[in-house]
XYZ file of C-alpha atoms in Angstrom:
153
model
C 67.045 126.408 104.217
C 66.587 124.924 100.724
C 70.033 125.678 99.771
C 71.635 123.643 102.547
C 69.613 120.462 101.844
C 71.759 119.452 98.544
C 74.893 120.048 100.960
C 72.990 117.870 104.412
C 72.456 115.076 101.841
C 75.901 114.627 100.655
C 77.401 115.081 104.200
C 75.112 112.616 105.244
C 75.927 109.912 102.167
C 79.677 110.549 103.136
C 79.305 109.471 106.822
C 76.951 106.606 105.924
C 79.344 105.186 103.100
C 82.635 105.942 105.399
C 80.730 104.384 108.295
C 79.991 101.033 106.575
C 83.313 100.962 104.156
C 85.785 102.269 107.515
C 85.866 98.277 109.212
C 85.896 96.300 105.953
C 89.317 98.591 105.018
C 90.617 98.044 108.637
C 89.680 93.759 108.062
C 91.476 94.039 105.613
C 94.662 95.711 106.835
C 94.665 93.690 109.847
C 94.679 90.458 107.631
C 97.338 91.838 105.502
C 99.760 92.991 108.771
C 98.795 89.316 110.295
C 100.354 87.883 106.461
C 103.092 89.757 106.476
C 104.113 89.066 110.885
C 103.082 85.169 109.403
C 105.728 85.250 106.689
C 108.173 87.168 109.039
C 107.799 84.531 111.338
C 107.964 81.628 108.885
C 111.488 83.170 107.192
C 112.805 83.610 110.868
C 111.854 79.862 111.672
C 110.286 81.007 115.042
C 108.030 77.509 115.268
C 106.054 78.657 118.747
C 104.594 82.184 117.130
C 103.457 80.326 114.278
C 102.075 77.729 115.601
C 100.302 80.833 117.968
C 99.149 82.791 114.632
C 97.532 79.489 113.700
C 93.425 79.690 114.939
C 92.984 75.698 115.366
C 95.331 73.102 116.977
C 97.735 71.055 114.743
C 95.337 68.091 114.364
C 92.245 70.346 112.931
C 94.292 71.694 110.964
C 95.876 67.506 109.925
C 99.238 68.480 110.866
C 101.944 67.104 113.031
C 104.942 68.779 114.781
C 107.443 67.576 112.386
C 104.784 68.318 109.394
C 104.977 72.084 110.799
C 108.374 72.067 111.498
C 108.949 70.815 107.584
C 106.803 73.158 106.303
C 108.511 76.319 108.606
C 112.165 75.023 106.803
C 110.705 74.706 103.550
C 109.089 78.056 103.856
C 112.259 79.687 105.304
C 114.458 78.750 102.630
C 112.051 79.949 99.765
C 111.346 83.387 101.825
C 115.335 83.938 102.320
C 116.234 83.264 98.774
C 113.420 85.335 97.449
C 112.453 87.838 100.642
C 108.969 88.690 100.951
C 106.640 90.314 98.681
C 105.300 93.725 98.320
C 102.297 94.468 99.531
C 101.151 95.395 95.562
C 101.614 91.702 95.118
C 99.512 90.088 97.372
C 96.054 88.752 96.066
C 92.751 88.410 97.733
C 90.543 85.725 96.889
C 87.117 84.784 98.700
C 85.879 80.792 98.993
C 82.052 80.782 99.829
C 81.553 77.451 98.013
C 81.709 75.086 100.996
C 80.115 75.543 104.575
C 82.337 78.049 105.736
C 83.622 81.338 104.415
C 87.298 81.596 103.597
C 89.416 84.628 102.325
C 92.300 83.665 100.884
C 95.649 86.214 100.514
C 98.085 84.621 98.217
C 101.691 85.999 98.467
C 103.464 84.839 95.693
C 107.205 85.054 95.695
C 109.214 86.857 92.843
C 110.741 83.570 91.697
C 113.384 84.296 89.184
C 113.523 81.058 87.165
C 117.392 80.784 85.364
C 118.761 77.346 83.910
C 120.365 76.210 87.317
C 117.284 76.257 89.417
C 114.143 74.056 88.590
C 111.557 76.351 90.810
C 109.193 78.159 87.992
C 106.355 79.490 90.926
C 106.269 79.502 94.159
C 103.641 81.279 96.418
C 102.334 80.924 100.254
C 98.434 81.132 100.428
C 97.348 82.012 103.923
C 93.275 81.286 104.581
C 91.461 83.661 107.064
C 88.145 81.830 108.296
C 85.782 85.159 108.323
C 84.172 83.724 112.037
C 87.967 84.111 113.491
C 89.631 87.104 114.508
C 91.833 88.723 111.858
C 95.120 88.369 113.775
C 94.314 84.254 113.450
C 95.341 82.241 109.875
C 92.743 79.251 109.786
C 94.840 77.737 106.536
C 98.121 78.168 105.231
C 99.569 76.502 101.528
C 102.977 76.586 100.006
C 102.296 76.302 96.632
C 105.429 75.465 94.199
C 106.097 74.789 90.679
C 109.076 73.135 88.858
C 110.680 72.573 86.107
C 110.043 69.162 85.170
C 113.523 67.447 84.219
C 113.655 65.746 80.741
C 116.060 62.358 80.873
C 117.639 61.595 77.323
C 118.917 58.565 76.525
């Protein structure tokens, strides 16, 4: 019996760490697939399933139709040019400093910055709320960053 015991304690450590790391890799996952149907539906400009994949109403969240509709062309345009990123891009990013928790994925686009185009960055940062359901964005950013133009006289 003493020579199993070794063998019943690691068996048993592997189903208690699987058991407890199993849903926080599935969270996960389930954010990332609910980035990745968000930026699908931002680049194909479909307004109603974003405004679906959205967890609060417009004015919660201080927005307006034609704010959301501005912000679905604007997102569009940047996403066709520069098509989504890989998943090895993405970055997570927790907020626990205010009175709700907040994970962050930031998606940022593979900008290629040449003497024509003034865009240096751009990235969409989409905010889970960790009280919502995972298939739900609670925040969304588009982040950008130009070139600053220099006027000589």
């Amino acid at each position: 019996m003493r020579t199993y015991q070794p063998l019943f304690v690691l068996l048993l450590t592997a189903v208690t760490f699987s058991a407890f790391t199993f849903p926080m890799q599935s969270r996960k996952e389930k954010r990332i697939a609910t980035v990745y149907l968000f930026l699908r539906n931002l680049k194909s400009k479909k307004t109603h399933e974003v405004r679906n994949m959205l967890g609060f109403p417009l004015t919660d969240l201080h927005l307006d139709e034609q704010t959301l509709e501005a912000d679905i062309t604007r997102a569009a345009a940047l996403l066709k040019e520069y098509g989504i990123p890989a998943p090895v891009r993405l970055t997570l990013q927790k907020d626990t400093t205010g009175p709700r928790k907040y994970t962050y994925i930031s998606a940022p686009l593979p900008v290629t910055p040449d003497a024509d185009k003034r865009l240096l960055k751009a990235t969409i940062r989409i905010g889970f709320l960790d009280e919502l359901d995972d298939s739900k964005v609670a925040r969304y950013e588009i982040l950008t960053d130009y070139r600053m133009s220099v006027i000589e006289p």
